[in-house]
Coordinates of C-alpha atoms in Angstrom, one line a residue:
Chain A
M1 CA -136.6 78.9 119.9
I2 CA -135.5 79.6 116.3
E3 CA -132.5 81.9 115.6
L4 CA -131.2 83.2 112.3
D5 CA -127.8 84.8 112.6
Q6 CA -126.9 86.7 109.4
A7 CA -128.3 83.7 107.5
A8 CA -128.2 84.3 103.7
V9 CA -128.8 82.0 100.7
T10 CA -127.4 82.4 97.3
V11 CA -127.9 79.8 94.5
E12 CA -125.9 79.3 91.3
T13 CA -128.1 79.6 88.2
T14 CA -127.2 79.5 84.5
D15 CA -127.3 83.3 84.6
G16 CA -124.8 83.5 87.5
P17 CA -125.4 83.7 91.3
L18 CA -128.8 84.7 92.5
V19 CA -129.5 85.9 96.0
V20 CA -132.6 84.1 97.4
L21 CA -132.3 85.5 100.9
E22 CA -130.3 88.5 102.0
P23 CA -128.4 88.2 105.3
T24 CA -131.2 87.9 107.9
T25 CA -131.0 88.0 111.7
L26 CA -134.1 87.0 113.6
T27 CA -135.2 85.3 116.8
L28 CA -138.6 83.6 116.7
D29 CA -140.0 82.5 120.0
E30 CA -143.7 83.3 119.7
P31 CA -146.0 80.3 119.5
R32 CA -147.4 81.2 116.1
V33 CA -145.4 83.1 113.5
A34 CA -146.7 83.9 110.0
V35 CA -144.6 84.5 107.0
V36 CA -146.2 86.3 104.0
G37 CA -144.9 87.5 100.7
A38 CA -145.2 87.1 97.0
N39 CA -144.2 84.0 95.0
G40 CA -140.5 83.9 94.6
S41 CA -139.9 86.5 97.4
G42 CA -137.8 84.1 99.4
K43 CA -140.3 83.0 102.0
S44 CA -140.2 79.3 101.1
T45 CA -136.4 79.5 101.3
L46 CA -136.8 81.0 104.8
A47 CA -139.1 78.2 105.8
R48 CA -136.7 75.5 104.5
L49 CA -133.8 77.0 106.3
L50 CA -135.5 76.2 109.6
N51 CA -135.2 72.4 109.2
G52 CA -132.0 72.3 107.2
L53 CA -133.6 71.4 103.9
V54 CA -131.9 74.5 102.6
E55 CA -128.5 75.3 104.2
P56 CA -127.4 79.0 104.5
T57 CA -124.6 79.9 102.2
S58 CA -123.4 82.2 105.0
G59 CA -124.4 82.8 108.6
H60 CA -126.1 80.3 110.8
V61 CA -129.6 78.9 111.6
R62 CA -130.2 77.3 115.0
V63 CA -133.3 75.6 116.4
G64 CA -133.3 74.9 120.1
G65 CA -129.6 75.7 120.1
L66 CA -128.9 73.1 117.4
D67 CA -127.2 74.2 114.2
T68 CA -129.1 73.1 111.1
V69 CA -126.0 72.4 109.1
D70 CA -123.9 70.5 111.8
E71 CA -126.8 68.7 113.3
G72 CA -129.2 68.3 110.4
P73 CA -130.8 65.0 111.4
A74 CA -131.3 66.1 115.0
V75 CA -132.9 69.4 113.8
R76 CA -135.2 67.5 111.5
R77 CA -136.4 65.3 114.3
R78 CA -137.3 68.5 116.2
V79 CA -138.8 70.5 113.3
G80 CA -141.7 69.0 111.5
F81 CA -142.5 70.3 108.0
V82 CA -145.7 70.3 106.1
F83 CA -145.5 71.0 102.3
T84 CA -147.9 72.6 99.9
N85 CA -148.6 69.5 97.9
P86 CA -149.7 66.7 100.2
D87 CA -149.4 64.1 97.5
A88 CA -145.7 64.4 97.4
Q89 CA -145.4 63.9 101.2
L90 CA -147.4 60.8 101.5
V91 CA -145.3 57.7 101.1
M92 CA -147.3 54.6 101.9
P93 CA -150.3 53.1 100.2
T94 CA -152.7 53.4 103.2
C95 CA -153.3 56.1 105.8
L96 CA -152.3 54.0 108.8
E97 CA -149.2 52.7 107.1
D98 CA -148.1 56.2 106.3
V99 CA -148.4 57.4 109.9
A100 CA -146.8 54.2 111.2
L101 CA -143.8 54.9 108.9
S102 CA -143.0 58.0 110.9
L103 CA -143.0 56.0 114.0
R104 CA -140.7 53.3 112.7
R105 CA -137.7 54.6 114.6
T106 CA -139.3 55.5 117.9
V107 CA -141.8 52.7 118.4
R108 CA -140.3 49.3 117.7
D109 CA -143.2 47.0 118.6
K110 CA -145.6 46.6 115.7
A111 CA -148.9 46.5 117.7
A112 CA -147.8 49.5 119.7
R113 CA -146.9 51.4 116.5
R114 CA -150.3 50.6 115.1
A115 CA -152.1 51.8 118.2
R116 CA -150.1 55.0 118.3
A117 CA -150.7 55.6 114.6
L118 CA -154.4 55.3 115.2
E119 CA -154.2 57.9 118.0
V120 CA -152.4 60.3 115.8
L121 CA -154.9 59.7 112.9
A122 CA -157.7 60.4 115.4
S123 CA -156.1 63.7 116.4
V124 CA -156.7 64.9 112.8
G125 CA -160.1 63.3 112.5
L126 CA -159.0 60.5 110.1
E127 CA -159.4 57.5 112.4
A128 CA -162.2 56.1 110.1
K129 CA -159.8 56.2 107.1
A130 CA -157.1 54.1 108.7
D131 CA -157.1 51.4 106.0
T132 CA -158.2 53.6 103.1
S133 CA -155.9 54.1 100.2
V134 CA -154.1 57.4 100.4
H135 CA -154.9 58.1 96.7
A136 CA -158.7 57.9 97.5
L137 CA -158.6 60.8 100.0
S138 CA -159.7 64.4 99.2
G139 CA -157.1 67.1 99.1
G140 CA -158.0 68.3 102.6
Q141 CA -157.8 64.8 104.0
K142 CA -154.5 64.3 102.3
Q143 CA -153.1 67.4 103.9
M144 CA -154.5 66.3 107.3
L145 CA -152.8 63.0 106.8
A146 CA -149.5 64.7 105.9
L147 CA -149.9 66.7 109.1
A148 CA -150.5 63.4 111.0
G149 CA -147.4 61.9 109.6
V150 CA -145.4 64.9 110.9
L151 CA -147.1 65.0 114.3
A152 CA -146.4 61.4 114.8
T153 CA -142.7 62.2 115.1
D154 CA -143.6 64.5 118.0
P155 CA -141.7 67.6 116.9
D156 CA -141.2 70.8 119.0
V157 CA -141.7 73.1 116.0
L158 CA -143.9 72.8 113.0
V159 CA -143.1 74.6 109.8
A160 CA -145.9 74.7 107.2
D161 CA -145.1 76.0 103.7
E162 CA -148.4 77.2 102.1
P163 CA -150.3 74.2 103.5
T164 CA -153.7 75.5 102.3
T165 CA -152.8 76.8 98.8
L166 CA -154.2 73.8 97.0
L167 CA -157.3 73.4 99.2
D168 CA -160.8 74.7 98.9
L169 CA -162.3 77.1 101.4
R170 CA -163.8 74.5 103.7
N171 CA -160.7 72.3 103.8
T172 CA -158.5 75.4 104.3
R173 CA -160.5 76.1 107.4
L174 CA -160.2 72.6 108.7
V175 CA -156.5 72.4 108.2
A176 CA -155.8 75.9 109.4
D177 CA -157.9 75.4 112.6
R178 CA -155.9 72.3 113.3
L179 CA -152.6 73.9 112.7
L180 CA -153.3 77.0 114.8
S181 CA -154.5 74.8 117.7
L182 CA -151.2 72.8 117.9
R183 CA -149.2 72.8 121.1
Q184 CA -146.1 73.0 119.0
Q185 CA -144.5 76.3 117.9
L186 CA -145.8 77.0 114.4
V187 CA -144.2 78.8 111.6
L188 CA -146.8 79.3 108.9
V189 CA -145.8 80.4 105.4
T190 CA -149.1 81.5 103.7
H191 CA -150.8 83.5 101.0
D192 CA -153.9 83.5 103.1
L193 CA -154.0 86.8 105.0
D194 CA -156.9 85.7 107.1
L195 CA -154.6 83.0 108.5
A196 CA -151.8 85.4 109.0
V197 CA -153.8 87.7 111.2
R198 CA -154.6 84.8 113.5
C199 CA -150.9 84.4 114.4
D200 CA -148.9 86.1 117.1
R201 CA -146.3 87.7 114.9
A202 CA -145.9 88.1 111.2
L203 CA -143.0 88.6 108.8
V204 CA -143.3 90.1 105.4
V205 CA -140.8 88.9 102.9
D206 CA -140.1 90.8 99.6
A207 CA -137.3 90.6 97.1
A208 CA -135.2 88.3 99.3
R209 CA -135.5 90.5 102.4
V210 CA -137.7 90.6 105.5
V211 CA -139.3 94.0 105.0
F212 CA -141.6 94.0 108.0
D213 CA -141.6 92.1 111.3
G214 CA -144.2 92.6 114.0
D215 CA -147.9 92.7 114.6
P216 CA -149.8 90.5 112.1
A217 CA -152.6 93.1 111.4
E218 CA -149.9 95.7 110.6
A219 CA -147.9 93.2 108.6
V220 CA -151.0 92.4 106.5
A221 CA -151.6 96.1 105.9
H222 CA -147.9 96.5 105.0
Y223 CA -148.1 93.6 102.5
R224 CA -151.3 95.0 100.9
A225 CA -149.6 98.3 100.4
L226 CA -146.6 96.5 99.0
V227 CA -148.7 94.7 96.4
A228 CA -150.7 97.8 95.5
A229 CA -147.5 99.9 95.0
P230 CA -146.5 100.3 91.3
Chain B
M1 CA -144.3 76.7 93.7
S2 CA -140.9 77.8 94.7
T3 CA -138.6 78.4 91.8
V4 CA -134.9 77.8 92.6
S5 CA -133.6 76.7 95.9
A6 CA -130.3 75.8 97.4
R7 CA -131.2 72.2 98.0
R8 CA -128.7 69.8 99.3
T9 CA -128.3 66.7 97.1
S10 CA -129.3 64.5 99.9
S11 CA -129.7 60.8 100.0
T12 CA -133.5 61.1 100.5
T13 CA -133.7 63.2 97.3
D14 CA -131.8 60.5 95.4
L15 CA -134.1 57.8 96.8
A16 CA -137.1 59.8 95.8
L17 CA -135.7 60.4 92.3
V18 CA -135.0 56.8 91.7
A19 CA -138.4 55.6 93.0
T20 CA -140.3 58.3 91.1
F21 CA -138.5 57.5 87.8
A22 CA -139.2 53.8 88.3
A23 CA -142.9 54.8 88.6
L24 CA -142.6 57.1 85.5
I25 CA -141.2 54.2 83.4
A26 CA -144.1 52.1 84.6
V27 CA -146.6 54.8 83.5
C28 CA -144.8 55.2 80.2
A29 CA -145.0 51.4 79.6
I30 CA -148.8 51.2 80.3
L31 CA -149.9 54.5 78.7
P32 CA -151.7 53.7 75.5
A33 CA -149.8 54.9 72.4
I34 CA -149.8 58.7 72.2
N35 CA -148.7 58.7 68.6
G36 CA -149.8 55.4 67.4
V37 CA -147.9 54.3 64.2
A38 CA -150.6 52.3 62.3
N39 CA -151.9 49.8 64.8
V40 CA -148.6 48.7 66.2
P41 CA -148.8 48.9 70.0
F42 CA -146.5 51.8 70.5
T43 CA -145.4 52.0 74.1
L44 CA -143.1 54.4 75.7
Q45 CA -141.3 51.9 77.9
M46 CA -138.0 52.4 76.1
F47 CA -138.5 56.2 76.2
G48 CA -138.9 55.9 80.0
V49 CA -135.7 53.8 80.3
F50 CA -133.7 56.3 78.2
L51 CA -135.1 59.2 80.0
A52 CA -134.2 57.8 83.4
G53 CA -130.6 57.4 82.3
S54 CA -130.3 60.8 80.6
V55 CA -131.9 62.7 83.5
L56 CA -130.6 60.8 86.5
G57 CA -127.1 59.8 85.2
A58 CA -125.7 56.2 85.1
R59 CA -126.0 55.1 88.7
R60 CA -129.4 56.5 89.6
G61 CA -130.8 55.7 86.2
F62 CA -129.6 52.1 86.5
L63 CA -131.2 51.8 89.9
A64 CA -134.5 53.3 88.7
V65 CA -134.8 50.7 85.9
V66 CA -133.8 47.8 88.3
L67 CA -136.5 49.0 90.7
Y68 CA -139.0 49.1 87.9
L69 CA -138.2 45.6 86.9
V70 CA -138.3 44.3 90.5
V71 CA -141.7 45.8 91.1
G72 CA -143.0 44.4 87.8
T73 CA -141.6 41.0 88.5
A74 CA -143.2 41.0 91.9
G75 CA -146.6 41.2 90.1
L76 CA -147.5 44.8 89.6
P77 CA -148.8 45.1 86.0
V78 CA -146.3 47.7 84.8
F79 CA -144.8 46.0 81.8
T80 CA -146.1 46.6 78.3
Q81 CA -149.7 45.5 77.7
G82 CA -150.2 45.2 81.5
S83 CA -148.2 42.0 81.8
A84 CA -146.5 41.3 85.1
G85 CA -144.7 38.7 87.2
P86 CA -141.8 36.3 86.6
A87 CA -143.5 35.2 83.4
V88 CA -141.9 38.1 81.6
W89 CA -138.5 36.6 82.2
A90 CA -139.6 33.1 81.1
G91 CA -140.9 34.3 77.7
A92 CA -139.0 35.4 74.6
T93 CA -138.4 38.9 75.8
G94 CA -136.5 38.3 79.0
G95 CA -133.2 39.3 77.4
Y96 CA -134.6 42.7 76.5
L97 CA -135.6 43.4 80.1
L98 CA -132.2 42.4 81.3
A99 CA -130.7 45.0 78.9
F100 CA -132.8 47.9 80.1
P101 CA -130.8 48.9 83.2
L102 CA -127.6 48.6 81.2
A103 CA -129.0 50.7 78.4
A104 CA -130.0 53.4 81.0
A105 CA -126.6 53.3 82.6
L106 CA -124.8 53.7 79.2
V107 CA -127.0 56.6 78.2
G108 CA -126.6 58.1 81.7
F109 CA -122.9 57.8 81.6
V110 CA -122.8 59.9 78.4
A111 CA -125.5 62.3 79.5
T112 CA -123.7 63.3 82.7
R113 CA -120.6 64.2 80.6
V114 CA -122.5 66.5 78.3
A115 CA -125.0 67.9 80.7
R116 CA -123.3 71.3 80.8
R117 CA -122.9 71.6 77.1
S118 CA -125.4 73.3 74.8
P119 CA -128.8 71.7 74.3
A120 CA -127.9 70.7 70.7
V121 CA -124.7 68.9 71.8
F122 CA -126.6 67.3 74.6
V123 CA -129.4 66.0 72.4
G124 CA -127.0 64.8 69.8
A125 CA -124.7 63.0 72.1
V126 CA -127.5 61.4 74.2
S127 CA -129.5 60.4 71.1
L128 CA -126.3 58.7 69.7
A129 CA -125.7 56.9 73.0
A130 CA -129.3 55.7 73.0
A131 CA -129.0 54.4 69.5
V132 CA -125.8 52.6 70.3
A133 CA -127.4 51.2 73.5
T134 CA -130.4 50.0 71.4
V135 CA -128.3 48.1 68.9
A136 CA -125.4 47.0 71.1
V137 CA -127.0 46.3 74.4
V138 CA -130.7 45.8 73.9
G139 CA -130.2 44.1 70.5
T140 CA -127.5 41.8 71.8
L141 CA -129.1 40.7 75.0
G142 CA -132.5 40.6 73.4
T143 CA -131.1 38.2 70.8
L144 CA -129.4 36.0 73.3
G145 CA -132.6 35.8 75.4
M146 CA -134.6 34.8 72.3
M147 CA -132.0 32.3 71.2
R148 CA -132.3 30.7 74.7
A149 CA -136.1 30.8 75.0
L150 CA -137.0 29.7 71.4
D151 CA -133.8 27.7 70.6
V152 CA -133.3 29.5 67.4
S153 CA -130.0 30.6 65.7
A154 CA -128.5 34.0 66.3
S155 CA -129.3 35.2 62.8
V156 CA -133.0 34.4 63.2
A157 CA -133.3 36.0 66.6
W158 CA -131.4 39.1 65.4
G159 CA -133.6 39.3 62.4
F160 CA -136.6 39.3 64.6
A161 CA -135.1 42.1 66.8
T162 CA -134.1 44.6 64.0
P163 CA -137.5 45.9 63.0
F164 CA -137.8 47.3 66.6
F165 CA -134.6 49.2 66.3
V166 CA -136.0 52.1 64.3
A167 CA -138.7 52.9 66.8
D168 CA -136.4 52.6 69.7
V169 CA -133.8 54.9 68.2
V170 CA -136.6 57.5 67.7
K171 CA -137.6 57.0 71.3
G172 CA -134.0 57.7 72.3
V173 CA -134.0 61.0 70.4
L174 CA -137.3 61.9 72.1
A175 CA -135.9 61.0 75.5
A176 CA -132.8 63.2 74.8
V177 CA -135.0 66.2 73.8
V178 CA -137.2 65.8 76.9
A179 CA -134.2 65.3 79.1
A180 CA -132.6 68.6 77.8
S181 CA -135.7 70.4 78.9
V182 CA -135.8 68.7 82.3
L183 CA -132.2 69.6 83.0
R184 CA -132.9 73.2 82.1
A185 CA -135.7 73.2 84.6
F186 CA -133.7 71.4 87.3
P187 CA -130.0 72.2 86.8
Q188 CA -129.2 70.7 90.2
L189 CA -129.9 67.2 88.6
A190 CA -126.6 67.4 86.7
R191 CA -124.6 68.2 89.8
R192 CA -122.8 64.9 90.0
Chain C
M1 CA -157.3 53.3 85.9
T2 CA -154.8 50.5 86.1
D3 CA -155.7 47.7 88.5
L4 CA -152.7 48.0 90.7
L5 CA -153.5 44.7 92.4
G6 CA -152.2 43.1 89.3
A7 CA -153.0 39.5 88.4
Y8 CA -153.2 38.3 92.0
R9 CA -156.4 36.3 92.7
P10 CA -157.1 35.8 96.3
G11 CA -157.8 32.2 97.2
R12 CA -157.1 29.4 99.7
S13 CA -155.4 26.8 97.5
V14 CA -152.2 25.1 98.8
L15 CA -150.3 27.3 96.3
H16 CA -151.7 30.4 97.9
R17 CA -150.5 29.2 101.3
I18 CA -146.9 28.7 100.4
P19 CA -144.9 31.8 101.6
A20 CA -143.7 34.1 98.8
G21 CA -140.0 33.6 99.4
P22 CA -140.0 29.8 99.2
K23 CA -142.5 29.9 96.4
L24 CA -140.1 32.0 94.4
G25 CA -137.4 29.5 95.1
L26 CA -139.6 26.7 93.9
L27 CA -140.4 28.6 90.7
A28 CA -136.6 29.1 90.1
T29 CA -136.0 25.4 90.7
Y30 CA -138.7 24.5 88.3
G31 CA -137.2 26.7 85.7
A32 CA -133.7 25.1 86.2
I33 CA -135.2 21.7 85.8
A34 CA -136.9 22.7 82.6
V35 CA -133.6 24.0 81.2
A36 CA -131.7 20.9 82.3
L37 CA -134.1 18.4 80.8
H38 CA -134.1 17.8 77.0
G39 CA -136.4 16.1 74.6
P40 CA -140.1 16.3 73.7
A41 CA -141.3 13.9 76.5
S42 CA -140.0 16.0 79.4
A43 CA -141.5 19.1 77.8
V44 CA -144.9 17.5 77.6
V45 CA -144.6 16.3 81.2
L46 CA -143.7 19.8 82.4
L47 CA -146.5 21.4 80.4
V48 CA -149.0 18.9 82.0
V49 CA -147.6 19.8 85.4
S50 CA -147.9 23.5 84.8
L51 CA -151.5 23.1 83.5
A52 CA -152.3 21.1 86.7
L53 CA -150.8 23.9 88.8
T54 CA -153.2 26.4 87.1
L55 CA -156.1 24.1 88.1
V56 CA -154.8 23.7 91.7
A57 CA -154.5 27.5 91.9
G58 CA -158.1 27.8 90.7
M59 CA -157.1 30.2 87.9
P60 CA -160.1 30.9 85.6
V61 CA -159.4 29.4 82.2
R62 CA -160.6 32.3 80.1
R63 CA -158.6 34.9 82.0
T64 CA -155.5 32.8 81.8
L65 CA -156.0 32.3 78.0
R66 CA -156.3 36.0 77.6
Q67 CA -153.0 36.5 79.5
V68 CA -151.1 34.1 77.2
R69 CA -152.8 35.1 73.9
G70 CA -149.7 36.8 72.6
L71 CA -147.6 33.9 73.7
L72 CA -149.8 31.4 72.0
V73 CA -149.4 33.2 68.7
L74 CA -145.7 33.2 69.2
A75 CA -145.8 29.5 70.1
V76 CA -147.6 28.6 66.9
V77 CA -145.1 30.5 64.8
V78 CA -142.1 29.0 66.6
A79 CA -143.6 25.5 66.4
A80 CA -144.1 25.8 62.6
F81 CA -140.6 27.3 62.2
Q82 CA -138.9 24.6 64.3
T83 CA -140.8 21.8 62.7
W84 CA -139.7 23.0 59.3
Q85 CA -136.1 23.6 60.3
R86 CA -135.3 20.8 62.7
G87 CA -138.3 18.5 63.0
W88 CA -141.2 18.1 65.3
P89 CA -139.3 16.8 68.4
V90 CA -137.4 20.0 68.7
A91 CA -140.6 22.0 68.1
V92 CA -142.4 20.2 70.9
H93 CA -139.5 20.6 73.3
V94 CA -139.1 24.3 72.7
V95 CA -142.7 25.3 72.7
G96 CA -143.6 22.9 75.6
D97 CA -140.8 24.3 77.8
L98 CA -141.8 27.9 76.9
L99 CA -145.5 27.4 77.7
A100 CA -144.7 25.4 80.9
L101 CA -142.4 28.1 82.3
V102 CA -144.7 31.0 81.5
L103 CA -147.7 29.2 83.0
A104 CA -145.8 28.3 86.1
A105 CA -144.8 31.9 86.5
L106 CA -148.4 33.1 86.0
V107 CA -149.5 30.6 88.7
F108 CA -146.9 32.3 91.0
T109 CA -148.3 35.8 90.2
A110 CA -151.9 34.7 90.5
T111 CA -151.3 33.1 94.0
T112 CA -148.9 35.7 95.5
P113 CA -149.8 39.3 96.5
V114 CA -147.3 41.9 95.2
D115 CA -146.7 43.1 98.8
D116 CA -145.7 39.6 99.9
V117 CA -143.2 39.3 97.1
L118 CA -141.7 42.7 97.9
T119 CA -141.4 41.9 101.6
A120 CA -139.7 38.6 100.6
V121 CA -137.2 40.5 98.5
E122 CA -136.5 42.9 101.4
R123 CA -136.0 39.9 103.7
G124 CA -133.8 38.2 101.1
L125 CA -131.6 41.3 101.0
R126 CA -130.9 41.4 104.8
P127 CA -127.8 39.1 104.7
F128 CA -126.3 41.6 102.3
R129 CA -126.4 44.4 104.9
R130 CA -122.7 43.8 105.4
L131 CA -122.0 44.7 101.7
G132 CA -123.7 48.1 102.2
V133 CA -127.2 47.1 101.1
R134 CA -129.9 48.7 103.2
P135 CA -133.1 46.7 103.1
E136 CA -135.2 49.4 104.8
R137 CA -134.3 51.8 102.1
V138 CA -135.2 49.2 99.5
A139 CA -138.5 48.7 101.2
L140 CA -139.1 52.4 101.3
A141 CA -138.3 52.6 97.6
F142 CA -140.9 49.9 96.8
S143 CA -143.6 51.9 98.8
L144 CA -142.6 55.1 97.0
V145 CA -143.0 53.5 93.6
L146 CA -146.5 52.1 94.5
R147 CA -147.5 55.5 95.8
A148 CA -146.2 57.4 92.9
I149 CA -147.8 55.5 90.0
P150 CA -151.4 56.7 90.4
G151 CA -150.2 60.3 90.8
I152 CA -148.0 60.2 87.7
L153 CA -150.9 58.6 85.7
E154 CA -153.0 61.5 86.8
T155 CA -150.3 64.0 85.8
A156 CA -150.1 62.3 82.4
R157 CA -153.9 62.7 81.9
E158 CA -153.7 66.3 83.0
T159 CA -150.8 67.0 80.6
R160 CA -152.7 65.4 77.8
A161 CA -155.8 67.5 78.5
A162 CA -153.6 70.7 78.7
A163 CA -151.9 69.9 75.4
K164 CA -155.3 69.2 73.8
A165 CA -156.6 72.5 75.1
R166 CA -153.8 74.2 73.2
G167 CA -154.3 72.0 70.1
L168 CA -151.0 70.3 70.7
E169 CA -152.2 66.7 71.3
R170 CA -150.2 65.4 68.4
S171 CA -146.9 66.8 69.7
P172 CA -145.0 64.3 71.8
R173 CA -143.0 67.1 73.3
A174 CA -146.0 69.0 74.5
L175 CA -147.1 65.8 76.3
L176 CA -143.9 64.5 77.6
V177 CA -141.9 67.5 78.7
P178 CA -144.5 68.7 81.2
L179 CA -145.0 65.2 82.4
A180 CA -141.3 64.7 83.0
V181 CA -140.7 68.1 84.5
R182 CA -143.7 67.7 86.9
T183 CA -142.5 64.2 87.8
V184 CA -139.0 65.5 88.7
G185 CA -140.6 68.3 90.7
R186 CA -142.6 65.8 92.6
A187 CA -139.6 63.7 93.2
Y188 CA -137.8 66.7 94.8
E189 CA -140.8 67.4 97.0
T190 CA -140.9 63.8 98.0
G191 CA -137.2 63.8 98.8
D192 CA -137.6 66.9 100.9
A193 CA -140.7 65.4 102.7
L194 CA -138.7 62.2 103.5
A195 CA -135.9 64.3 104.9
A196 CA -138.3 66.4 106.8
R197 CA -139.8 63.3 108.3
G198 CA -136.4 62.0 109.3
L199 CA -136.7 59.0 106.9
G200 CA -133.7 57.8 105.1
D201 CA -131.4 60.2 106.9
D202 CA -129.8 57.3 108.7

């Protein structure tokens, strides 16, 4: 369960303070929550609040009862995060090594780690690419590998920040299908309204505020109206 | 792409910045000349070193250059003209390499102190620091390295080093200009 | 595309089989010996030893010559200069030592994979844990550098293409500012991703 309690974010810029997220109070316990909104609306900040990558300037964010500021490392072990650009998330030269890196803390034995990493790779359909160079993968495969690296840590919640924005249609489908079939709770920040309607609940973020919260189909209608408005 | 965010200056961000800049210096060193002056091999290695210092500050800049040198010494062909391995230290240019991290640290020390000033002040101060680093640090250590490797007198070695000063000073100015833009795009870099 | 495998040549020679750490130690010792010995005779002996090592390592002659082309030019210049200034014995000593050391180092690079060297460095740092050195972090940094280079090269190519499209290919700023800005952006993303994966938090 994710709770935002009057959580707000303000950043200092050269032109003075800028409110990135107005005070927001929310409880997210649906299995799949979509967050939609324009670029710069504050939805990425909202996503990053959930694993402590961004800390609220006021208010609190709690995941499973843990405060993201006081217990940052514990929260990040529970909340996996998939970013837009898979290239920046992949650390090791080959697929297997990259997944194994996530397991470094939990699986001490090298052979066991390798076996577990192969299982996780198989769960995203990349078992044949285990020893392939990460750089040689397609965009969709890279994003799948990034997902595998996160799933290997066995999180309770997965936050994905526009994970399909850089992908073509086919790869978008592959990644989206995998994300939406996870047993973990999913918070999916996306521009893709077709994905949003497949969730259980949707938030619309605009100008640093959550302006709609509820049924995904209605949320999408609301967002379309918002975009069309002068 | 998100624009601004209230990121924590975390240890993982520092690690990523140091490693990414080590890689950037490597790319700068192996990119063919972008503005070839006649047919002199014009690499941007020194530009990369100065940029690491002026963008990351003394400590992280120093570490980025050290990391670059270690990876190259281990055998990755990231030095100019694709050379690699411990051989670079055995040759006549070992002293120059040794000077790189110190040059980055010196430039970084100055850059951090002027990061909040106007771009003109920043570019001026950082360019000056890079010029001083070129002559005082790179020139001196390069000369000492050459004296050792070739068993020549200080004046001969110094005479061999001076023609490179002009190009390196220009690369310092270029690094300062680029760093000013980078710091405008990522003001959080200067927060230390 | 840069060949990121470097100058390493797989093989089965005795030199290939010495572990990276001890081999690095041997190379350093060899260097110390070269510095300690004086006179033309020792330089010639060292040069012969180094040449023998290249044969043992099975390094192709042509490739090795290409690697030391610049050095040979320098060697000729230095030899001429030293003969003129201080006589041929000094010239032989200086040039012999220089070539011997560089060749020995090239043998090391040709017989040792980059990965093995970096692992040896990480291992060598372990005793310094007490002083605040964190070898796991150093190892992670090595991996990050290897991972980042192809991506940054690609960014450099894209930036160049973009500058060209705008007719700015002669402007260093139009090439280097976007490259640097995108590289920093990438570093921040990587830092976030590392934190999100719980790496380097400890």
